[in-house]
mmCIF file of C-alpha atoms and ligand atoms in Angstrom:
data_model
loop_
_atom_site.group_PDB
_atom_site.id
_atom_site.type_symbol
_atom_site.label_atom_id
_atom_site.label_comp_id
_atom_site.label_asym_id
_atom_site.label_seq_id
_atom_site.Cartn_x
_atom_site.Cartn_y
_atom_site.Cartn_z
ATOM 1 C CA UNK I 82 0.000 0.000 0.000
ATOM 2 C CA UNK I 83 2.741 2.443 1.028
ATOM 3 C CA UNK I 84 6.441 2.123 0.456
ATOM 4 C CA UNK I 85 9.337 4.434 1.209
ATOM 5 C CA UNK I 86 12.590 3.932 -0.658
ATOM 6 C CA UNK I 87 15.901 5.154 0.786
ATOM 7 C CA UNK I 88 14.502 8.344 2.319
ATOM 8 C CA UNK I 89 17.068 10.876 3.472
ATOM 9 C CA UNK I 90 15.728 13.819 5.453
ATOM 10 C CA UNK I 91 17.686 16.716 6.887
ATOM 11 C CA UNK I 92 16.920 19.604 9.232
ATOM 12 C CA UNK I 93 19.642 21.974 8.013
ATOM 13 C CA UNK I 94 22.777 19.908 8.555
ATOM 14 C CA UNK I 95 21.189 17.407 10.980
ATOM 15 C CA UNK I 96 20.245 14.202 9.183
ATOM 16 C CA UNK I 97 17.080 12.820 10.782
ATOM 17 C CA UNK I 98 16.390 9.933 8.374
ATOM 18 C CA UNK I 99 19.127 7.869 6.753
ATOM 19 C CA UNK I 100 18.173 5.573 3.863
ATOM 20 C CA UNK I 101 14.828 4.711 5.420
ATOM 21 C CA UNK I 102 12.946 2.062 3.464
ATOM 22 C CA UNK I 103 9.721 0.750 4.979
ATOM 23 C CA UNK I 104 6.513 -0.668 3.609
ATOM 24 C CA UNK I 105 2.965 -0.897 4.905
ATOM 25 C CA UNK I 106 0.638 -3.642 3.711
ATOM 26 C CA UNK I 107 -3.076 -3.185 3.254
ATOM 27 C CA UNK I 108 -5.060 -3.774 6.495
ATOM 28 C CA UNK I 109 -2.092 -4.297 8.780
ATOM 29 C CA UNK I 110 -0.943 -2.544 11.924
ATOM 30 C CA UNK I 111 2.648 -1.509 11.405
ATOM 31 C CA UNK I 112 4.512 -0.197 14.442
ATOM 32 C CA UNK I 113 7.667 1.902 14.341
ATOM 33 C CA UNK I 114 9.413 1.833 17.697
ATOM 34 C CA UNK I 115 12.467 3.660 18.944
ATOM 35 C CA UNK I 116 13.656 6.015 21.622
ATOM 36 C CA UNK I 117 13.558 9.854 21.679
ATOM 37 C CA UNK I 118 15.041 11.444 18.607
ATOM 38 C CA UNK I 119 15.251 8.187 16.617
ATOM 39 C CA UNK I 120 13.399 9.800 13.690
ATOM 40 C CA UNK I 121 9.905 8.324 14.091
ATOM 41 C CA UNK I 122 8.031 11.633 13.948
ATOM 42 C CA UNK I 123 10.138 12.748 11.003
ATOM 43 C CA UNK I 124 9.152 9.592 9.125
ATOM 44 C CA UNK I 125 5.434 10.311 9.603
ATOM 45 C CA UNK I 126 5.854 13.996 8.739
ATOM 46 C CA UNK I 127 7.724 13.087 5.575
ATOM 47 C CA UNK I 128 5.005 10.664 4.477
ATOM 48 C CA UNK I 129 2.379 13.373 5.165
ATOM 49 C CA UNK I 130 4.363 15.934 3.148
ATOM 50 C CA UNK I 131 5.032 18.231 6.107
ATOM 51 C CA UNK I 132 8.776 17.627 5.741
ATOM 52 C CA UNK I 133 10.407 16.995 2.359
ATOM 53 C CA UNK I 134 13.086 14.365 1.746
ATOM 54 C CA UNK I 135 16.372 15.484 0.223
ATOM 55 C CA UNK I 136 16.222 12.258 -1.776
ATOM 56 C CA UNK I 137 14.437 8.937 -1.839
ATOM 57 C CA UNK I 138 10.877 8.110 -2.858
ATOM 58 C CA UNK I 139 7.481 7.546 -1.267
ATOM 59 C CA UNK I 140 5.103 5.350 -3.251
ATOM 60 C CA UNK I 141 1.407 5.228 -2.451
ATOM 61 C CA UNK I 142 -0.351 2.390 -4.265
ATOM 62 C CA UNK I 143 2.555 2.486 -6.722
ATOM 63 C CA UNK I 144 2.492 6.254 -7.390
ATOM 64 C CA UNK I 145 5.198 8.657 -6.202
ATOM 65 C CA UNK I 146 3.868 11.222 -3.711
ATOM 66 C CA UNK I 147 7.016 12.711 -2.171
ATOM 67 C CA UNK I 148 6.547 16.015 -4.021
ATOM 68 C CA UNK I 149 2.775 16.271 -3.626
ATOM 69 C CA UNK I 150 1.153 19.005 -1.516
ATOM 70 C CA UNK I 151 -0.052 17.870 1.902
ATOM 71 C CA UNK I 152 -3.740 18.407 1.115
ATOM 72 C CA UNK I 153 -3.436 16.145 -1.948
ATOM 73 C CA UNK I 154 -1.708 13.480 0.184
ATOM 74 C CA UNK I 155 -4.538 13.755 2.710
ATOM 75 C CA UNK I 156 -7.082 13.505 -0.116
ATOM 76 C CA UNK I 157 -5.480 10.241 -1.156
ATOM 77 C CA UNK I 158 -6.411 8.897 2.282
ATOM 78 C CA UNK I 159 -3.171 9.284 4.251
ATOM 79 C CA UNK I 160 -4.210 10.947 7.502
ATOM 80 C CA UNK I 161 -2.025 11.673 10.516
ATOM 81 C CA UNK I 162 -2.990 11.975 14.176
ATOM 82 C CA UNK I 163 -0.158 14.225 15.372
ATOM 83 C CA UNK I 164 1.865 13.887 18.545
ATOM 84 C CA UNK I 165 0.248 15.986 21.287
ATOM 85 C CA UNK I 166 -3.144 15.698 19.506
ATOM 86 C CA UNK I 167 -3.208 19.315 18.241
ATOM 87 C CA UNK I 168 -6.917 19.789 18.907
ATOM 88 C CA UNK I 169 -8.616 23.177 18.798
ATOM 89 C CA UNK I 170 -9.083 23.578 22.589
ATOM 90 C CA UNK I 171 -11.494 26.549 22.408
ATOM 91 C CA UNK I 172 -13.793 24.735 20.001
ATOM 92 C CA UNK I 173 -16.366 22.111 20.936
ATOM 93 C CA UNK I 174 -15.941 18.389 20.364
ATOM 94 C CA UNK I 175 -18.446 18.622 17.506
ATOM 95 C CA UNK I 176 -16.602 21.539 15.884
ATOM 96 C CA UNK I 177 -13.287 19.685 16.135
ATOM 97 C CA UNK I 178 -14.872 16.724 14.380
ATOM 98 C CA UNK I 179 -16.230 19.003 11.652
ATOM 99 C CA UNK I 180 -12.691 20.306 11.078
ATOM 100 C CA UNK I 181 -11.592 16.754 10.280
ATOM 101 C CA UNK I 182 -13.974 16.702 7.319
ATOM 102 C CA UNK I 183 -12.892 19.910 5.607
ATOM 103 C CA UNK I 184 -11.877 18.316 2.299
ATOM 104 C CA UNK I 185 -14.696 18.163 -0.304
ATOM 105 C CA UNK I 186 -15.315 14.366 -0.357
ATOM 106 C CA UNK I 187 -15.395 13.857 3.430
ATOM 107 C CA UNK I 188 -17.297 17.158 3.833
ATOM 108 C CA UNK I 189 -20.255 15.834 1.843
ATOM 109 C CA UNK I 190 -20.414 12.686 3.989
ATOM 110 C CA UNK I 191 -19.723 14.435 7.321
ATOM 111 C CA UNK I 192 -23.219 14.010 8.738
ATOM 112 C CA UNK I 193 -23.123 10.202 8.370
ATOM 113 C CA UNK I 194 -19.476 9.912 9.381
ATOM 114 C CA UNK I 195 -20.089 11.757 12.621
ATOM 115 C CA UNK I 196 -22.800 9.254 13.600
ATOM 116 C CA UNK I 197 -20.368 6.415 12.908
ATOM 117 C CA UNK I 198 -17.674 8.138 14.980
ATOM 118 C CA UNK I 199 -20.128 8.674 17.853
ATOM 119 C CA UNK I 200 -20.912 4.941 17.826
ATOM 120 C CA UNK I 201 -17.230 4.187 18.108
ATOM 121 C CA UNK I 202 -16.674 6.798 20.829
ATOM 122 C CA UNK I 203 -19.949 7.241 22.788
ATOM 123 C CA UNK I 204 -18.180 9.564 25.238
ATOM 124 C CA UNK I 205 -17.642 12.075 22.422
ATOM 125 C CA UNK I 206 -21.353 12.096 21.686
ATOM 126 C CA UNK I 207 -22.091 12.786 25.354
ATOM 127 C CA UNK I 208 -19.576 15.635 25.300
ATOM 128 C CA UNK I 209 -20.244 16.987 21.818
ATOM 129 C CA UNK I 210 -20.924 20.527 23.086
ATOM 130 C CA UNK I 211 -18.027 20.585 25.539
ATOM 131 C CA UNK I 212 -14.837 22.550 24.742
ATOM 132 C CA UNK I 213 -12.145 20.130 23.576
ATOM 133 C CA UNK I 214 -9.604 21.698 25.953
ATOM 134 C CA UNK I 215 -11.687 20.617 28.946
ATOM 135 C CA UNK I 216 -11.656 16.887 28.081
ATOM 136 C CA UNK I 217 -9.419 14.430 29.936
ATOM 137 C CA UNK I 218 -6.193 13.360 28.213
ATOM 138 C CA UNK I 219 -7.675 10.029 27.127
ATOM 139 C CA UNK I 220 -10.811 11.706 25.776
ATOM 140 C CA UNK I 221 -8.683 14.237 23.896
ATOM 141 C CA UNK I 222 -6.735 11.423 22.264
ATOM 142 C CA UNK I 223 -10.014 9.740 21.288
ATOM 143 C CA UNK I 224 -11.157 13.041 19.782
ATOM 144 C CA UNK I 225 -7.902 13.358 17.841
ATOM 145 C CA UNK I 226 -8.404 9.859 16.397
ATOM 146 C CA UNK I 227 -12.092 10.554 15.728
ATOM 147 C CA UNK I 228 -11.203 13.812 13.931
ATOM 148 C CA UNK I 229 -8.803 11.874 11.698
ATOM 149 C CA UNK I 230 -11.531 9.306 10.962
ATOM 150 C CA UNK I 231 -13.752 12.154 9.740
ATOM 151 C CA UNK I 232 -11.348 12.464 6.784
ATOM 152 C CA UNK I 233 -12.055 8.837 5.706
ATOM 153 C CA UNK I 234 -8.458 7.592 5.967
ATOM 154 C CA UNK I 235 -7.172 4.599 4.060
ATOM 155 C CA UNK I 236 -3.967 4.768 6.071
ATOM 156 C CA UNK I 237 -4.252 6.116 9.613
ATOM 157 C CA UNK I 238 -0.903 7.260 11.012
ATOM 158 C CA UNK I 239 -0.638 7.868 14.748
ATOM 159 C CA UNK I 240 2.266 9.583 16.492
ATOM 160 C CA UNK I 241 2.637 8.537 20.143
ATOM 161 C CA UNK I 242 -1.099 8.079 20.819
ATOM 162 C CA UNK I 243 -0.586 6.939 24.405
ATOM 163 C CA UNK I 244 2.022 9.497 25.465
ATOM 164 C CA UNK I 245 1.145 11.116 28.793
ATOM 165 C CA UNK I 246 -1.978 9.012 29.356
ATOM 166 C CA UNK I 247 -2.816 6.917 32.409
ATOM 167 C CA UNK I 248 -2.342 3.155 31.891
ATOM 168 C CA UNK I 249 -6.144 2.748 31.755
ATOM 169 C CA UNK I 250 -6.613 5.492 29.149
ATOM 170 C CA UNK I 251 -3.660 4.171 27.113
ATOM 171 C CA UNK I 252 -5.136 0.699 27.151
ATOM 172 C CA UNK I 253 -8.484 2.094 25.908
ATOM 173 C CA UNK I 254 -6.697 3.772 23.001
ATOM 174 C CA UNK I 255 -4.971 0.509 22.029
ATOM 175 C CA UNK I 256 -8.324 -1.291 22.222
ATOM 176 C CA UNK I 257 -9.792 1.283 19.823
ATOM 177 C CA UNK I 258 -6.887 0.763 17.415
ATOM 178 C CA UNK I 259 -7.423 -3.002 17.495
ATOM 179 C CA UNK I 260 -11.117 -2.464 16.805
ATOM 180 C CA UNK I 261 -10.327 -0.234 13.797
ATOM 181 C CA UNK I 262 -7.853 -2.858 12.588
ATOM 182 C CA UNK I 263 -10.504 -5.582 12.794
ATOM 183 C CA UNK I 264 -12.796 -3.373 10.710
ATOM 184 C CA UNK I 265 -10.117 -3.277 8.004
ATOM 185 C CA UNK I 266 -8.234 -0.040 8.706
ATOM 186 C CA UNK I 267 -4.535 0.107 7.832
ATOM 187 C CA UNK I 268 -2.578 1.661 10.698
ATOM 188 C CA UNK I 269 0.951 3.030 10.985
ATOM 189 C CA UNK I 270 1.732 3.549 14.641
ATOM 190 C CA UNK I 271 4.774 5.319 16.028
ATOM 191 C CA UNK I 272 5.378 4.723 19.699
ATOM 192 C CA UNK I 273 7.802 4.706 22.591
ATOM 193 C CA UNK I 274 5.279 2.475 24.374
ATOM 194 C CA UNK I 275 7.096 -0.473 22.875
ATOM 195 C CA UNK I 276 5.340 -3.270 24.731
ATOM 196 C CA UNK I 277 1.798 -2.165 23.843
ATOM 197 C CA UNK I 278 2.719 -1.249 20.281
ATOM 198 C CA UNK I 279 4.386 -4.605 19.564
ATOM 199 C CA UNK I 280 1.519 -6.505 21.188
ATOM 200 C CA UNK I 281 -0.979 -5.150 18.664
ATOM 201 C CA UNK I 282 1.333 -4.845 15.635
ATOM 202 C CA UNK I 283 1.321 -7.317 12.741
ATOM 203 C CA UNK I 284 4.783 -6.079 11.785
ATOM 204 C CA UNK I 285 7.234 -3.607 13.225
ATOM 205 C CA UNK I 286 10.448 -1.705 12.579
ATOM 206 C CA UNK I 287 12.866 -0.421 15.200
ATOM 207 C CA UNK I 288 14.646 2.879 14.502
ATOM 208 C CA UNK I 289 17.861 4.209 15.983
ATOM 209 C CA UNK I 290 19.597 7.466 15.084
ATOM 210 C CA UNK I 291 17.602 7.880 11.888
ATOM 211 C CA UNK I 292 18.084 4.333 10.611
ATOM 212 C CA UNK I 293 15.923 1.224 10.532
ATOM 213 C CA UNK I 294 17.836 -1.326 12.599
ATOM 214 C CA UNK I 295 15.341 -4.184 12.979
ATOM 215 C CA UNK I 296 12.303 -5.501 11.174
ATOM 216 C CA UNK I 297 9.961 -8.371 11.948
ATOM 217 C CA UNK I 298 6.546 -9.399 13.162
ATOM 218 C CA UNK I 299 5.357 -7.752 16.380
ATOM 219 C CA UNK I 300 5.724 -11.101 18.145
ATOM 220 C CA UNK I 301 9.265 -11.616 16.777
ATOM 221 C CA UNK I 302 10.426 -8.218 17.964
ATOM 222 C CA UNK I 303 8.865 -8.803 21.386
ATOM 223 C CA UNK I 304 11.042 -11.917 21.713
ATOM 224 C CA UNK I 305 14.174 -10.267 20.268
ATOM 225 C CA UNK I 306 16.903 -9.998 22.951
ATOM 226 C CA UNK I 307 18.100 -6.628 21.560
ATOM 227 C CA UNK I 308 14.562 -5.203 21.770
ATOM 228 C CA UNK I 309 14.107 -6.616 25.267
ATOM 229 C CA UNK I 310 17.316 -5.023 26.450
ATOM 230 C CA UNK I 311 17.019 -1.661 24.650
ATOM 231 C CA UNK I 312 13.317 -0.905 25.025
ATOM 232 C CA UNK I 313 11.708 -3.216 27.570
ATOM 233 C CA UNK I 314 14.333 -3.103 30.304
ATOM 234 C CA UNK I 315 14.414 -6.923 30.518
HETATM 235 P P1 ATP S 494 10.408 11.877 19.723
HETATM 236 O O1 ATP S 494 9.599 10.699 20.071
HETATM 237 O O2 ATP S 494 11.205 12.441 20.864
HETATM 238 O O3 ATP S 494 9.665 12.957 18.950
HETATM 239 P P2 ATP S 494 11.390 10.840 17.258
HETATM 240 O O4 ATP S 494 11.888 9.446 17.145
HETATM 241 O O5 ATP S 494 10.010 11.110 16.783
HETATM 242 O O6 ATP S 494 11.552 11.334 18.744
HETATM 243 P P3 ATP S 494 12.212 13.026 15.570
HETATM 244 O O7 ATP S 494 11.310 13.998 16.276
HETATM 245 O O8 ATP S 494 11.830 12.593 14.218
HETATM 246 O O9 ATP S 494 12.443 11.732 16.479
HETATM 247 O O10 ATP S 494 13.671 13.647 15.543
HETATM 248 C C1 ATP S 494 14.758 13.050 14.810
HETATM 249 C C2 ATP S 494 15.971 13.970 14.865
HETATM 250 O O11 ATP S 494 15.705 15.179 14.149
HETATM 251 C C3 ATP S 494 16.364 14.401 16.268
HETATM 252 O O12 ATP S 494 17.766 14.472 16.323
HETATM 253 C C4 ATP S 494 15.733 15.782 16.403
HETATM 254 O O13 ATP S 494 16.487 16.588 17.308
HETATM 255 C C5 ATP S 494 15.841 16.315 14.996
HETATM 256 N N1 ATP S 494 14.750 17.251 14.671
HETATM 257 C C6 ATP S 494 13.427 16.961 14.704
HETATM 258 N N2 ATP S 494 12.697 18.034 14.326
HETATM 259 C C7 ATP S 494 13.572 19.029 14.055
HETATM 260 C C8 ATP S 494 13.457 20.390 13.615
HETATM 261 N N3 ATP S 494 12.262 20.918 13.354
HETATM 262 N N4 ATP S 494 14.585 21.109 13.467
HETATM 263 C C9 ATP S 494 15.811 20.551 13.703
HETATM 264 N N5 ATP S 494 15.999 19.262 14.103
HETATM 265 C C10 ATP S 494 14.903 18.518 14.287
#
């Protein structure tokens, strides 16, 4: 579905991605794990078109997209839930959801999509008139995911969805992701919560200092001694 080929990304002279080649299959959960500064966020931002590679290619269903504008990439169905959620705190839950459907296709279907999203997240329906900034952390993360769903993603990319949440709220978010996966959504998940991410991932990559250093099934990486030592403290 999505493939990156030898991506090299720089911030001035700092190289954040070095020859990064990854692929995402249709309907899988792919996790990218790694510690702070490994390059995970940069990978997502480069796929979304927010950061441009110096060289390398990004193929979406076989077509190159690395030079496309971000709105066109989003229109293709690649939708990112950013780190820190980036909600509009002074707007209601409902208004935040509407903002997720600003592109023409999703806009026309917004009324039906919102009902679907409310079924998935009943708490958002209960709080539809509440300001987003007054929700709990877990509810805000649900709203960020729900807002992305309003855009009808084919590939949902999530950057650290459980960061800063209580264990209970984090576990609810991972349950939602598994539910979306069962319904056929393709998910690219970037996380420092290595244990949870690998538990739900079909496949995973580990990144270090801008490079992919390991690749395997979620279960394989969970058993890998290097992963256990570096990320799980075992
Ligand atoms: P984290 O989980 O802490 O965000 P990460 O794995 O997502 O880490 P990135 O945020 O992609 O890593 O950062 C990769 C490297 O690029 C780091 O060395 C970081 O300092 C650098 N970097 C990231 N964003 C910028 C920027 N806007 N300007 C300069 N350097 C940056």
